[in-house]
Each structure stands twice: as C-alpha cells, then as structure tokens.
Amino acid sequence: MTAPLKLAILETDVLRPALKPSYHSYGRMFTTLLNSVDFSGNIEVFPVIDGKYPESIGDFDAYLITGSQHDAFADDDWIVRLRAFCKDVYEAEKPIIGICFGHQLLAHALGGAAGRADRGWGLGVMTYDFDDQARADLPAFVDQPEPVSLLISHRDQVLALPPGAETLLTNDFCRYAAYHIPGRVLCFQGHPEFTKDYQQALLGYREGDITAEQMQAVVESLAVDHQGERIARWMRDFLDTRPQ
C-alpha cells in the first residue's frame, strides 16, 4: 500500500487581527479546501514568514506556498530565504503549488519575473480562459477546457514565465493567470482557498486603493460563481499524478 502523500504548506502571511477569530490562517483555509475535495494526504503547516521550515526537504512529498500581502520580488530576508528554499525544493524534484504570492515567487525564483502590474489592483471574481496551447493539449489534472472563475486580490503579477513553464489560464487583465511546469509546478494567481465572505471582509481594507466606481464593479463581480473547489481538484490530481 502506498503511504499517504505528505504535503507541507508554507504559510507566508498572518491574517489581520480583526479577521483571525473568524478565518484563523491561510494554512487553515488551504487545509479546509483540500479536505473538501477528499485530499487523502497528510498536511503540516509551516509559518515561513516567522522562519519556521521543515527540518529537511525530503521530509515531505510536495509543497504549497500560500498568498501574502508582501511582494514576492522583494529583498526582505525571509522572502530571499524562501525563494532559495523553493529553488532547492524544485531541484529536489518535489512538486510545488503556488498561489498568488506563491505563484509570483516561484516564477521569480525559477528564472522568470514578477513585479507590480501596470493595471493596478485586481479584486472580486475574475474569469479566465484557457491558453490556446493548453486547450489543445490539456494536462491530465484538468477536468475540462471551460473558463475558470476565481476570487482574486492582487496588484502584482507574473511578468515572465520561468524556463519550461506553460501558460494554463489567461485574460486581458492577467496574462499568466495560471501556469505549470509539467509534473513539477502548478501555480494560480487567483485564490481557490478564499470564500466570498472573506473576500468581502478584505474589501474594507482596499477602499482607499480604488475608486468608488471600481469598488462597485468589484462588488457586482461577487455574483459570479467562485470555482475554488474545482481548482482544488486540479491541485489534488496534480499531486496524485506526481512521479513516484
């Protein structure tokens, strides 16, 4: 019998104090999300923002990097350390999933680039189409080549993909909304772990960053279905099909 997959979640932020009682942490959000799609592995959370890491890369079969309010391309000591650690994980051929900050950090660490987007803040629910090449050659972990709608909260984006990466999802606002390196890396700009009530709570912190008209459009976008569990199934199946 195959042993359960061991997944390390690298937690890269701490929730605002007002939100902690209701939402706890990003590690908890991802654990809840993966449990909702019957992920059968064992999950352990490491708050790398506080310098807590696995003792050895080999202790885990796969890694997931969470979102964060920080810049993935910044030179803060803990971010530089995390980029180096993720490069080591990649070179050890451990599958890695990156979400938002994690999506950007992996691109930056593996030879691509991330930075401040000239389009400003992306908030609410956004819908993405499949890249033409991905649609023509659908990865095994993808259910069907139908558009994907996800909750988002970002002003940074991936500006260039790392070597070997292929675009999965795209739209006019975010060219590299999801990408993968076959069998190695799977990344999303959107937040499958978010719920609409958590997103609504976050919007209160963005009122000074966008106009009233933009905020109204963001609020109206929340009427669109959020397909977080669909992406969680992709993540689960990506990990299940990893090289043994």
XYZ file of C-alpha atoms in Angstrom, residues 20-230:
211
model
C -8.219 35.975 12.800
C -11.158 34.952 15.017
C -13.328 34.084 12.019
C -10.741 32.869 9.495
C -7.750 31.745 11.594
C -4.982 31.484 8.983
C -4.159 30.754 5.352
C -2.858 27.355 6.364
C -6.261 26.534 7.845
C -8.033 27.812 4.704
C -5.993 25.514 2.450
C -6.421 22.535 4.748
C -10.196 23.072 4.737
C -10.229 23.469 0.955
C -8.232 20.307 0.283
C -10.313 18.320 2.760
C -13.444 19.441 0.867
C -12.228 17.555 -2.231
C -11.183 14.411 -0.316
C -7.452 15.017 -0.430
C -6.062 11.905 1.221
C -2.606 13.162 2.200
C -1.220 14.435 5.472
C -0.835 18.210 5.786
C 1.531 20.180 8.002
C 1.708 23.992 8.067
C 4.978 25.922 8.426
C 4.811 29.711 9.030
C 7.872 30.572 6.949
C 7.166 34.270 7.447
C 8.309 33.564 11.033
C 11.278 31.469 9.917
C 9.700 28.041 10.540
C 10.662 25.419 7.925
C 10.694 21.636 7.604
C 13.887 20.138 9.017
C 14.603 18.548 5.650
C 13.146 18.988 2.172
C 12.969 15.211 1.940
C 10.561 15.039 4.894
C 7.691 15.983 2.551
C 6.496 14.736 -0.817
C 5.131 18.083 -2.037
C 4.926 21.754 -1.097
C 2.330 24.548 -1.330
C 3.139 28.256 -0.978
C 0.287 30.494 0.181
C -0.677 34.022 -0.725
C 0.621 37.072 1.111
C 0.286 40.852 1.236
C 4.055 41.081 0.686
C 5.938 41.392 -2.608
C 7.342 38.111 -3.939
C 10.160 40.003 -5.664
C 11.199 41.970 -2.549
C 14.569 41.642 -0.804
C 13.290 41.105 2.744
C 15.431 38.429 4.398
C 12.588 35.957 4.839
C 11.482 36.340 1.197
C 15.035 35.872 -0.119
C 15.345 32.754 2.064
C 12.016 31.417 0.829
C 12.971 31.904 -2.834
C 16.205 29.972 -2.227
C 14.331 27.211 -0.384
C 11.791 26.870 -3.198
C 14.584 26.611 -5.748
C 16.068 23.789 -3.667
C 12.669 22.078 -3.487
C 12.353 22.327 -7.253
C 15.843 20.925 -7.802
C 14.933 18.058 -5.449
C 12.067 17.325 -7.885
C 9.350 17.767 -5.284
C 6.054 19.019 -6.782
C 5.220 22.599 -5.779
C 1.929 24.502 -5.872
C 1.973 28.305 -5.696
C -1.000 30.594 -5.008
C -0.933 34.385 -5.642
C 2.285 35.433 -3.811
C 3.460 31.817 -4.170
C 2.624 31.858 -7.886
C 4.722 35.010 -8.313
C 7.547 33.900 -6.030
C 8.053 30.614 -7.872
C 8.185 32.375 -11.232
C 10.756 34.807 -9.861
C 12.826 32.110 -8.120
C 12.922 29.750 -11.094
C 14.144 32.217 -13.699
C 11.070 34.226 -14.668
C 9.983 37.575 -13.265
C 7.261 39.116 -11.094
C 6.543 42.745 -10.334
C 3.989 45.476 -9.827
C 1.320 45.319 -12.526
C 0.525 48.444 -14.518
C -3.175 47.562 -14.384
C -3.478 48.216 -10.656
C -5.495 46.156 -8.211
C -7.399 43.050 -9.235
C -10.254 42.307 -6.819
C -13.511 40.380 -6.674
C -14.192 37.456 -9.006
C -12.324 37.241 -12.309
C -12.871 34.771 -15.149
C -10.025 33.261 -17.156
C -9.876 31.346 -20.420
C -7.534 28.525 -21.295
C -4.423 29.397 -23.219
C -4.755 28.048 -26.773
C -1.883 25.591 -26.377
C -3.213 24.318 -23.038
C -6.660 23.828 -24.586
C -5.120 21.815 -27.428
C -3.038 19.649 -25.085
C -4.961 19.546 -21.802
C -2.890 18.485 -18.767
C -4.042 15.265 -17.110
C -5.094 17.031 -13.892
C -7.538 19.396 -15.675
C -11.202 18.365 -15.838
C -12.317 20.231 -18.970
C -11.237 23.276 -21.005
C -14.007 25.548 -19.727
C -13.350 29.070 -18.345
C -12.399 29.332 -14.682
C -13.709 31.976 -12.246
C -11.788 32.704 -9.050
C -11.679 35.226 -6.248
C -8.641 37.485 -6.578
C -6.807 40.097 -4.531
C -3.536 41.294 -6.066
C -1.676 44.223 -7.591
C 1.465 42.243 -8.525
C 1.664 39.761 -11.379
C 3.986 37.312 -13.081
C 5.659 39.295 -15.867
C 7.670 36.473 -17.456
C 7.411 32.708 -17.057
C 10.378 30.630 -15.904
C 12.027 28.195 -18.335
C 9.869 25.155 -19.074
C 6.646 26.768 -17.874
C 3.449 26.674 -19.927
C 0.523 29.086 -19.580
C -2.725 27.454 -18.444
C -5.163 30.324 -17.843
C -5.143 33.878 -19.137
C -7.216 37.015 -19.732
C -6.671 40.644 -20.692
C -6.036 41.701 -17.095
C -3.572 38.948 -16.177
C -1.638 37.264 -18.978
C -0.181 34.497 -16.801
C -3.131 33.766 -14.520
C -2.075 30.129 -14.149
C 0.921 28.191 -15.376
C 2.566 24.836 -14.869
C 5.871 23.091 -15.393
C 4.687 19.582 -16.269
C 4.925 17.272 -13.283
C 6.826 19.849 -11.223
C 4.982 23.129 -10.624
C 1.340 24.306 -10.653
C 0.542 27.957 -9.942
C -2.526 30.216 -9.812
C -2.833 33.983 -9.420
C -6.352 33.578 -8.018
C -7.282 32.342 -4.544
C -9.097 28.983 -4.549
C -8.897 28.954 -0.751
C -10.861 32.215 -0.338
C -14.548 32.361 0.420
C -16.757 35.234 -0.664
C -17.309 36.381 2.895
C -13.548 36.546 3.476
C -13.126 38.488 0.226
C -15.874 40.869 1.310
C -14.039 41.437 4.592
C -10.797 42.178 2.723
C -12.502 44.774 0.529
C -12.849 47.028 3.554
C -9.057 47.414 3.503
C -8.983 48.387 -0.182
C -11.374 51.356 -0.162
C -8.514 53.846 -0.415
C -6.812 51.972 -3.246
C -9.531 52.079 -5.915
C -12.319 54.462 -6.925
C -15.914 54.145 -5.800
C -16.883 53.097 -9.330
C -14.220 50.398 -9.368
C -15.359 49.158 -5.967
C -18.940 48.913 -7.209
C -17.773 46.780 -10.143
C -15.813 44.555 -7.759
C -18.845 44.073 -5.509
C -21.005 43.243 -8.528
C -18.442 40.657 -9.678
C -19.091 38.678 -6.497
C -22.343 37.487 -8.079
C -20.239 35.242 -10.354
C -19.614 31.715 -9.056
C -16.218 31.150 -7.416
C -14.713 27.831 -8.562
C -12.263 27.277 -5.729
C -13.192 23.629 -5.261
C -12.701 22.984 -8.979
